[in-house]
Amino acid sequence: MTGRITLFVILLCLFVQSEVFSQDSDTISAPRTGGSRTTVNEVVKDSARLAAEERPRIAVRKSAILPGLGQIYNKRWWKVPLVYGGFIGIGLVFEFNQRYYQIFLKEAQYRELNPGKSQNPLFAQYSREGIISIKDSYRRNRDLSILAGIGFYAIQLIDAYVDAKFFRFDISDDLSLKIEPLIQSGTIYNASVSSPGIGFKVKLAL
């Protein structure tokens, strides 16, 4: 289970890295008359397009330096509490499991050096094998919480990238769908005439 989570986190990080640091070069073929050779000239992009293409890299870079900063850059302020709430929750889970892991680790070490004795009277009812099993369970949950923190860090990077990627697209509510009746033209004896028919015309305004 831990290996699968680790592999998933690595794949997420590789995806973000490949998307952030890759840059496509749009080119067109433009033959020149200077001899028998033909050269390929790059398309000149305007400043607005260059700025739009640079937004995802800037957003991911900011979120990598400080989680939530990319969301602020994308003007998604409401996501910042979610980002830090997730980190705080994962941190609390880590602290809980780490604390009890240390408690049961000390108990297991004491019993290893003092067979038949218990350091903490509350654990006297547990066998040595039971103490070791509980200790291992808290350690496993602690390690999973670390992986969850890394995965959540990668997710907020991807979120910043996606928001910046689609920043220039119109995703507002100013969309409309109109359905209107349509008078269809029919053909009678090879003559085109206007005859009423059942039909609808759909208009989607973007």
Coordinates of N, CA and C in Angstrom, one line a residue:
M1 N 0.8 -1.2 0.0 CA 0.0 0.0 0.0 C 0.9 1.3 0.0
T2 N 1.9 1.2 0.9 CA 2.8 2.4 0.9 C 3.6 2.6 -0.4
G3 N 4.0 1.5 -1.0 CA 4.7 1.6 -2.3 C 3.8 2.2 -3.4
R4 N 2.5 1.8 -3.4 CA 1.6 2.4 -4.4 C 1.5 3.9 -4.2
I5 N 1.3 4.3 -3.0 CA 1.1 5.7 -2.7 C 2.4 6.5 -3.1
T6 N 3.6 5.9 -2.8 CA 4.8 6.6 -3.2 C 4.9 6.7 -4.7
L7 N 4.6 5.6 -5.4 CA 4.6 5.6 -6.9 C 3.7 6.7 -7.5
F8 N 2.5 6.8 -6.9 CA 1.5 7.8 -7.3 C 2.0 9.2 -7.1
V9 N 2.6 9.5 -6.0 CA 3.2 10.8 -5.7 C 4.3 11.1 -6.7
I10 N 5.2 10.2 -6.9 CA 6.3 10.4 -7.9 C 5.8 10.7 -9.3
L11 N 4.7 10.0 -9.7 CA 4.1 10.2 -11.0 C 3.5 11.6 -11.1
L12 N 2.9 12.1 -10.0 CA 2.3 13.4 -10.0 C 3.4 14.5 -10.1
C13 N 4.4 14.3 -9.4 CA 5.5 15.3 -9.4 C 6.2 15.3 -10.8
L14 N 6.4 14.1 -11.4 CA 7.0 14.1 -12.7 C 6.1 14.8 -13.7
F15 N 4.7 14.6 -13.6 CA 3.8 15.2 -14.5 C 3.9 16.8 -14.4
V16 N 3.9 17.3 -13.2 CA 4.0 18.7 -13.0 C 5.3 19.3 -13.5
Q17 N 6.4 18.5 -13.3 CA 7.7 19.0 -13.7 C 7.8 19.0 -15.2
S18 N 7.2 18.0 -15.9 CA 7.3 17.9 -17.4 C 6.4 19.0 -18.0
E19 N 5.3 19.3 -17.3 CA 4.4 20.4 -17.9 C 5.0 21.8 -17.7
V20 N 5.6 22.0 -16.5 CA 6.1 23.3 -16.2 C 7.3 23.7 -17.0
F21 N 8.2 22.8 -17.2 CA 9.5 23.1 -17.8 C 9.6 22.8 -19.3
S22 N 8.4 22.3 -19.8 CA 8.4 22.0 -21.3 C 7.8 23.3 -22.0
Q23 N 8.4 23.6 -23.1 CA 7.9 24.7 -23.8 C 7.9 24.4 -25.3
D24 N 6.7 24.4 -25.9 CA 6.5 24.1 -27.3 C 7.0 25.2 -28.2
S25 N 7.6 24.9 -29.3 CA 8.0 25.9 -30.2 C 7.1 25.8 -31.5
D26 N 6.3 26.8 -31.7 CA 5.4 26.9 -32.8 C 6.2 27.4 -34.0
T27 N 6.3 26.7 -35.1 CA 7.1 27.1 -36.2 C 6.3 27.0 -37.5
I28 N 6.6 27.8 -38.5 CA 6.0 27.7 -39.8 C 7.2 27.7 -40.8
S29 N 6.9 27.0 -41.9 CA 7.9 27.0 -43.0 C 7.8 28.3 -43.8
A30 N 8.9 29.0 -44.0 CA 8.9 30.2 -44.8 C 10.1 30.2 -45.7
P31 N 9.9 29.8 -47.0 CA 11.1 29.7 -47.9 C 11.6 31.1 -48.2
R32 N 12.9 31.2 -48.2 CA 13.6 32.4 -48.6 C 14.3 32.3 -49.9
T33 N 14.5 33.4 -50.6 CA 15.1 33.3 -51.9 C 16.6 33.5 -51.9
G34 N 17.2 33.5 -50.8 CA 18.6 33.6 -50.7 C 19.3 32.4 -51.0
G35 N 19.4 31.9 -52.3 CA 20.0 30.7 -52.6 C 19.0 29.6 -52.8
S36 N 19.5 28.3 -52.8 CA 18.6 27.2 -53.0 C 18.1 26.6 -51.7
R37 N 18.5 27.2 -50.6 CA 18.0 26.7 -49.3 C 16.7 27.3 -48.9
T38 N 16.0 26.6 -48.0 CA 14.8 27.2 -47.4 C 14.9 27.1 -45.9
T39 N 14.6 28.2 -45.2 CA 14.7 28.2 -43.8 C 13.4 28.2 -43.1
V40 N 13.4 27.9 -41.8 CA 12.1 27.8 -41.0 C 12.2 28.9 -40.0
N41 N 11.2 29.8 -40.1 CA 11.2 30.9 -39.1 C 10.2 30.7 -38.0
E42 N 10.5 31.0 -36.8 CA 9.6 30.9 -35.7 C 8.5 31.9 -35.7
V43 N 7.3 31.5 -35.3 CA 6.2 32.4 -35.2 C 6.4 33.4 -34.0
V44 N 6.3 34.6 -34.3 CA 6.4 35.7 -33.3 C 5.1 35.8 -32.5
K45 N 5.2 35.5 -31.2 CA 4.0 35.6 -30.3 C 3.9 37.0 -29.7
D46 N 2.7 37.4 -29.6 CA 2.5 38.7 -28.9 C 2.7 38.6 -27.4
S47 N 2.8 39.8 -26.8 CA 3.1 39.8 -25.3 C 2.0 39.2 -24.5
A48 N 0.7 39.3 -25.0 CA -0.4 38.8 -24.2 C -0.3 37.3 -24.2
R49 N 0.0 36.7 -25.3 CA 0.1 35.2 -25.4 C 1.2 34.7 -24.6
L50 N 2.4 35.4 -24.7 CA 3.5 35.0 -23.9 C 3.2 35.0 -22.4
A51 N 2.6 36.1 -22.0 CA 2.2 36.2 -20.6 C 1.3 35.1 -20.1
A52 N 0.3 34.7 -21.0 CA -0.6 33.7 -20.7 C 0.0 32.3 -20.6
E53 N 1.0 32.1 -21.5 CA 1.7 30.8 -21.4 C 2.7 30.7 -20.3
E54 N 3.1 31.9 -19.8 CA 4.0 31.9 -18.6 C 3.3 31.7 -17.3
R55 N 2.0 32.0 -17.3 CA 1.3 31.9 -16.0 C 1.4 30.6 -15.3
P56 N 1.2 29.5 -16.0 CA 1.2 28.2 -15.3 C 2.6 28.0 -14.6
R57 N 3.7 28.3 -15.3 CA 5.0 28.1 -14.6 C 5.2 29.0 -13.4
I58 N 4.7 30.2 -13.5 CA 4.8 31.1 -12.4 C 4.0 30.6 -11.2
A59 N 2.8 30.2 -11.5 CA 1.9 29.7 -10.4 C 2.5 28.5 -9.7
V60 N 3.0 27.6 -10.5 CA 3.6 26.4 -9.9 C 4.8 26.7 -9.1
R61 N 5.6 27.6 -9.6 CA 6.8 28.1 -8.9 C 6.5 28.7 -7.6
K62 N 5.5 29.5 -7.5 CA 5.1 30.2 -6.3 C 4.5 29.2 -5.3
S63 N 3.7 28.2 -5.8 CA 3.2 27.2 -4.9 C 4.3 26.3 -4.3
A64 N 5.3 26.1 -5.1 CA 6.4 25.2 -4.7 C 7.2 25.9 -3.6
I65 N 7.3 27.2 -3.7 CA 8.1 28.0 -2.7 C 7.2 28.1 -1.4
L66 N 6.0 28.4 -1.5 CA 5.0 28.6 -0.4 C 3.7 28.1 -0.8
P67 N 3.2 26.9 -0.2 CA 1.9 26.4 -0.6 C 0.8 27.5 -0.4
G68 N 0.0 27.6 -1.4 CA -1.1 28.5 -1.4 C -0.8 29.8 -2.1
L69 N 0.5 30.1 -2.4 CA 0.9 31.3 -3.0 C 0.5 31.3 -4.5
G70 N 0.5 30.1 -5.1 CA 0.1 30.0 -6.5 C -1.4 30.3 -6.6
Q71 N -2.2 29.8 -5.6 CA -3.6 30.0 -5.6 C -3.9 31.5 -5.5
I72 N -3.2 32.2 -4.7 CA -3.3 33.7 -4.6 C -3.0 34.3 -5.9
Y73 N -1.9 33.9 -6.5 CA -1.5 34.4 -7.8 C -2.6 34.2 -8.9
N74 N -3.3 33.1 -8.8 CA -4.5 32.9 -9.7 C -5.8 33.5 -9.3
K75 N -5.7 34.3 -8.2 CA -6.9 35.0 -7.6 C -8.0 34.0 -7.2
R76 N -7.5 32.8 -6.6 CA -8.4 31.9 -6.0 C -8.1 31.9 -4.5
W77 N -8.5 33.0 -3.9 CA -8.2 33.2 -2.5 C -8.9 32.2 -1.6
W78 N -10.1 31.8 -2.0 CA -10.9 30.9 -1.2 C -10.2 29.5 -1.1
K79 N -9.3 29.2 -1.9 CA -8.6 27.9 -1.8 C -7.5 27.9 -0.8
V80 N -7.0 29.0 -0.4 CA -5.9 29.1 0.5 C -6.2 28.4 1.9
P81 N -7.4 28.7 2.5 CA -7.7 28.0 3.7 C -7.8 26.5 3.6
L82 N -8.3 26.1 2.4 CA -8.4 24.6 2.1 C -7.0 24.0 2.1
V83 N -6.1 24.7 1.5 CA -4.7 24.2 1.4 C -4.1 24.1 2.8
Y84 N -4.2 25.1 3.6 CA -3.5 25.1 4.9 C -4.3 24.2 5.8
G85 N -5.7 24.1 5.6 CA -6.5 23.2 6.5 C -6.0 21.8 6.2
G86 N -5.8 21.4 5.0 CA -5.3 20.1 4.7 C -4.0 19.8 5.3
F87 N -3.0 20.7 5.2 CA -1.7 20.5 5.8 C -1.8 20.4 7.3
I88 N -2.7 21.2 7.9 CA -2.8 21.2 9.4 C -3.4 19.8 9.8
G89 N -4.4 19.4 9.1 CA -5.0 18.1 9.4 C -4.0 16.9 9.3
I90 N -3.3 16.9 8.2 CA -2.2 15.9 8.0 C -1.2 16.0 9.1
G91 N -0.8 17.2 9.5 CA 0.1 17.4 10.6 C -0.3 16.9 11.9
L92 N -1.6 17.1 12.2 CA -2.2 16.6 13.5 C -2.2 15.1 13.5
V93 N -2.5 14.4 12.3 CA -2.5 13.0 12.3 C -1.1 12.5 12.5
F94 N -0.1 13.2 11.9 CA 1.3 12.8 12.1 C 1.7 12.9 13.5
E95 N 1.4 14.0 14.2 CA 1.8 14.2 15.5 C 1.2 13.2 16.5
F96 N -0.1 12.8 16.2 CA -0.8 11.8 17.1 C -0.1 10.5 17.0
N97 N 0.1 10.0 15.8 CA 0.7 8.7 15.6 C 2.2 8.7 16.0
Q98 N 2.9 9.8 15.8 CA 4.3 9.8 16.3 C 4.4 9.8 17.8
R99 N 3.5 10.5 18.5 CA 3.5 10.5 19.9 C 3.3 9.1 20.5
Y100 N 2.2 8.4 20.0 CA 1.9 7.1 20.6 C 2.9 6.1 20.1
Y101 N 3.5 6.3 18.9 CA 4.6 5.4 18.5 C 5.8 5.4 19.5
Q102 N 6.2 6.6 19.9 CA 7.3 6.8 20.9 C 6.9 6.1 22.2
I103 N 5.6 6.3 22.6 CA 5.2 5.7 23.9 C 5.4 4.2 23.9
F104 N 4.8 3.6 22.8 CA 4.9 2.1 22.8 C 6.3 1.6 22.4
L105 N 7.1 2.4 21.7 CA 8.4 2.0 21.5 C 9.2 2.0 22.8
K106 N 9.1 2.9 23.6 CA 9.8 2.9 24.9 C 9.3 1.7 25.7
E107 N 8.0 1.4 25.7 CA 7.5 0.2 26.4 C 8.1 -1.1 25.9
A108 N 8.2 -1.2 24.5 CA 8.7 -2.4 23.9 C 10.2 -2.5 24.3
Q109 N 11.0 -1.4 24.3 CA 12.4 -1.4 24.6 C 12.6 -1.8 26.1
Y110 N 11.7 -1.3 27.0 CA 11.8 -1.6 28.4 C 11.6 -3.1 28.6
R111 N 10.6 -3.6 28.0 CA 10.3 -5.1 28.1 C 11.4 -5.9 27.5
E112 N 12.1 -5.4 26.5 CA 13.2 -6.2 25.9 C 14.3 -6.3 26.9
L113 N 14.6 -5.2 27.7 CA 15.6 -5.2 28.7 C 15.2 -5.8 30.0
N114 N 13.9 -5.8 30.3 CA 13.4 -6.3 31.6 C 12.3 -7.3 31.3
P115 N 12.6 -8.5 30.9 CA 11.5 -9.5 30.6 C 10.5 -9.7 31.8
G116 N 9.3 -9.8 31.4 CA 8.2 -10.0 32.4 C 7.8 -8.8 33.2
K117 N 8.4 -7.6 32.9 CA 8.1 -6.4 33.6 C 7.4 -5.4 32.6
S118 N 6.7 -4.4 33.2 CA 6.0 -3.4 32.4 C 6.4 -2.0 32.9
Q119 N 6.8 -1.1 32.0 CA 7.2 0.2 32.5 C 5.9 1.0 32.8
N120 N 4.9 1.0 32.0 CA 3.7 1.7 32.2 C 2.6 0.7 32.7
P121 N 2.0 1.0 33.9 CA 1.0 0.1 34.4 C -0.2 0.0 33.5
L122 N -0.5 1.0 32.7 CA -1.7 0.9 31.8 C -1.5 -0.1 30.7
F123 N -0.2 -0.5 30.5 CA 0.0 -1.5 29.4 C 0.3 -2.9 30.0
A124 N 0.1 -3.1 31.2 CA 0.4 -4.4 31.9 C -0.4 -5.5 31.3
Q125 N -1.6 -5.2 30.8 CA -2.5 -6.3 30.3 C -2.1 -6.7 28.9
Y126 N -1.2 -6.0 28.3 CA -0.8 -6.3 26.9 C 0.5 -7.2 26.9
S127 N 0.5 -8.1 26.1 CA 1.7 -9.0 26.0 C 2.8 -8.2 25.2
R128 N 4.0 -8.8 25.2 CA 5.1 -8.2 24.5 C 4.8 -8.1 23.0
E129 N 4.2 -9.2 22.4 CA 3.9 -9.2 21.0 C 2.8 -8.2 20.7
G130 N 1.9 -8.0 21.6 CA 0.8 -7.0 21.4 C 1.4 -5.6 21.4
I131 N 2.3 -5.3 22.3 CA 3.0 -4.0 22.4 C 3.7 -3.7 21.1
I132 N 4.4 -4.7 20.6 CA 5.2 -4.5 19.3 C 4.2 -4.3 18.2
S133 N 3.1 -5.0 18.1 CA 2.1 -4.9 17.1 C 1.5 -3.5 17.1
I134 N 1.2 -3.0 18.3 CA 0.6 -1.6 18.4 C 1.6 -0.6 17.9
K135 N 2.9 -0.8 18.4 CA 3.9 0.2 18.0 C 4.1 0.2 16.5
D136 N 4.1 -0.9 15.8 CA 4.3 -1.0 14.4 C 3.1 -0.4 13.7
S137 N 1.9 -0.5 14.3 CA 0.7 0.1 13.7 C 0.8 1.6 13.7
Y138 N 1.2 2.2 14.8 CA 1.4 3.7 14.9 C 2.5 4.2 13.9
R139 N 3.5 3.4 13.8 CA 4.6 3.8 12.9 C 4.1 3.8 11.4
R140 N 3.3 2.7 11.1 CA 2.8 2.7 9.7 C 1.9 3.8 9.4
N141 N 1.0 4.2 10.4 CA 0.1 5.3 10.2 C 0.9 6.6 10.1
R142 N 2.0 6.7 10.9 CA 2.8 7.9 10.8 C 3.5 8.1 9.4
D143 N 4.0 7.0 8.9 CA 4.6 7.0 7.6 C 3.6 7.3 6.5
L144 N 2.4 6.8 6.6 CA 1.4 7.1 5.6 C 1.0 8.6 5.7
S145 N 1.0 9.2 6.9 CA 0.7 10.6 7.0 C 1.8 11.5 6.3
I146 N 3.0 11.0 6.4 CA 4.1 11.7 5.7 C 3.9 11.7 4.2
L147 N 3.5 10.5 3.6 CA 3.2 10.3 2.2 C 2.0 11.2 1.8
A148 N 1.0 11.2 2.7 CA -0.2 12.0 2.4 C 0.2 13.5 2.3
G149 N 1.1 14.0 3.2 CA 1.5 15.3 3.1 C 2.3 15.6 1.8
I150 N 3.1 14.7 1.4 CA 3.8 14.9 0.1 C 2.8 14.9 -1.1
G151 N 1.8 14.0 -1.0 CA 0.8 13.9 -2.1 C 0.0 15.2 -2.1
F152 N -0.4 15.7 -0.9 CA -1.2 16.9 -0.9 C -0.4 18.1 -1.4
Y153 N 0.9 18.1 -1.1 CA 1.8 19.2 -1.6 C 1.8 19.1 -3.2
A154 N 1.9 17.9 -3.7 CA 1.8 17.8 -5.2 C 0.5 18.2 -5.8
I155 N -0.6 17.9 -5.1 CA -1.9 18.2 -5.5 C -2.1 19.7 -5.6
Q156 N -1.7 20.4 -4.6 CA -1.8 21.9 -4.6 C -1.0 22.5 -5.7
L157 N 0.1 21.9 -6.1 CA 0.9 22.3 -7.2 C 0.1 22.1 -8.5
I158 N -0.5 21.0 -8.7 CA -1.3 20.7 -9.9 C -2.5 21.6 -10.0
D159 N -3.1 21.9 -8.8 CA -4.3 22.8 -8.8 C -3.9 24.2 -9.3
A160 N -2.7 24.7 -8.8 CA -2.3 26.0 -9.2 C -2.0 26.0 -10.7
Y161 N -1.4 24.9 -11.2 CA -1.1 24.8 -12.6 C -2.3 24.8 -13.5
V162 N -3.3 24.0 -13.1 CA -4.5 23.9 -13.9 C -5.3 25.2 -13.9
D163 N -5.4 25.9 -12.7 CA -6.1 27.2 -12.7 C -5.4 28.2 -13.6
A164 N -4.1 28.2 -13.5 CA -3.4 29.2 -14.4 C -3.5 28.8 -15.8
K165 N -3.5 27.5 -16.1 CA -3.6 27.1 -17.5 C -4.9 27.5 -18.2
F166 N -6.0 27.5 -17.4 CA -7.3 27.8 -18.0 C -7.7 29.2 -17.6
F167 N -6.8 30.1 -17.1 CA -7.1 31.4 -16.6 C -7.7 32.3 -17.8
R168 N -7.2 32.1 -19.0 CA -7.6 32.9 -20.1 C -8.8 32.5 -20.8
F169 N -9.4 31.3 -20.3 CA -10.6 30.8 -20.9 C -11.8 31.4 -20.2
D170 N -12.9 31.7 -20.9 CA -14.1 32.2 -20.3 C -14.9 31.1 -19.7
I171 N -14.9 31.1 -18.4 CA -15.7 30.1 -17.7 C -16.8 30.7 -16.8
S172 N -17.2 31.9 -17.2 CA -18.2 32.6 -16.5 C -19.6 32.1 -16.8
D173 N -20.6 32.6 -16.1 CA -21.9 32.2 -16.3 C -22.6 32.8 -17.5
D174 N -21.9 33.6 -18.2 CA -22.5 34.3 -19.4 C -22.6 33.4 -20.6
L175 N -23.2 32.3 -20.4 CA -23.5 31.3 -21.5 C -25.0 31.2 -21.7
S176 N -25.4 31.0 -22.9 CA -26.8 30.9 -23.2 C -27.1 29.9 -24.2
L177 N -28.2 29.3 -24.1 CA -28.7 28.3 -25.1 C -30.1 28.6 -25.5
K178 N -30.2 28.9 -26.8 CA -31.5 29.3 -27.3 C -32.0 28.2 -28.3
I179 N -33.3 27.9 -28.2 CA -34.0 27.0 -29.1 C -35.1 27.7 -29.7
E180 N -35.1 27.8 -31.1 CA -36.1 28.6 -31.8 C -36.7 27.7 -32.8
P181 N -38.0 27.9 -33.2 CA -38.6 27.2 -34.3 C -38.0 27.5 -35.6
L182 N -38.0 26.6 -36.5 CA -37.4 26.8 -37.8 C -38.3 26.4 -38.9
I183 N -38.4 27.3 -39.9 CA -39.2 27.0 -41.1 C -38.2 26.4 -42.2
Q184 N -38.4 25.2 -42.4 CA -37.6 24.4 -43.4 C -38.1 24.6 -44.8
S185 N -37.2 24.6 -45.7 CA -37.5 24.7 -47.1 C -37.5 23.3 -47.7
G186 N -38.6 22.9 -48.3 CA -38.8 21.6 -48.9 C -38.8 21.7 -50.4
T187 N -38.6 20.6 -51.1 CA -38.5 20.5 -52.5 C -39.7 19.7 -53.0
I188 N -40.5 20.4 -53.9 CA -41.7 19.7 -54.5 C -41.6 19.7 -56.0
Y189 N -41.5 18.6 -56.6 CA -41.3 18.4 -58.0 C -40.1 19.3 -58.5
N190 N -39.0 19.1 -57.9 CA -37.8 19.7 -58.3 C -37.8 21.3 -58.1
A191 N -38.8 21.8 -57.4 CA -38.9 23.2 -57.2 C -38.8 23.5 -55.7
S192 N -37.9 24.5 -55.4 CA -37.7 24.8 -54.0 C -38.7 25.8 -53.5
V193 N -39.5 25.4 -52.5 CA -40.6 26.2 -52.0 C -40.4 26.2 -50.5
S194 N -41.0 27.3 -49.9 CA -41.0 27.4 -48.4 C -42.3 26.7 -47.9
S195 N -42.1 25.6 -47.2 CA -43.2 24.9 -46.6 C -43.0 24.8 -45.1
P196 N -44.0 25.0 -44.3 CA -43.8 24.8 -42.9 C -43.5 23.4 -42.5
G197 N -42.5 23.3 -41.6 CA -42.2 21.9 -41.1 C -41.8 22.0 -39.7
I198 N -41.7 20.8 -39.1 CA -41.4 20.8 -37.6 C -39.9 20.7 -37.5
G199 N -39.3 21.7 -36.8 CA -37.9 21.7 -36.7 C -37.5 22.7 -35.6
F200 N -36.3 22.6 -35.1 CA -35.7 23.5 -34.1 C -34.3 24.0 -34.5
K201 N -34.0 25.2 -34.1 CA -32.7 25.7 -34.4 C -32.1 26.0 -33.0
V202 N -30.9 25.5 -32.8 CA -30.2 25.6 -31.5 C -29.1 26.6 -31.6
K203 N -29.0 27.6 -30.8 CA -27.9 28.5 -30.7 C -27.2 28.5 -29.4
L204 N -25.9 28.2 -29.4 CA -25.1 28.2 -28.2 C -24.2 29.4 -28.2
A205 N -24.4 30.4 -27.3 CA -23.6 31.6 -27.2 C -22.5 31.3 -26.2
L206 N -21.2 31.5 -26.7 CA -20.1 31.3 -25.8 C -19.4 32.7 -25.6

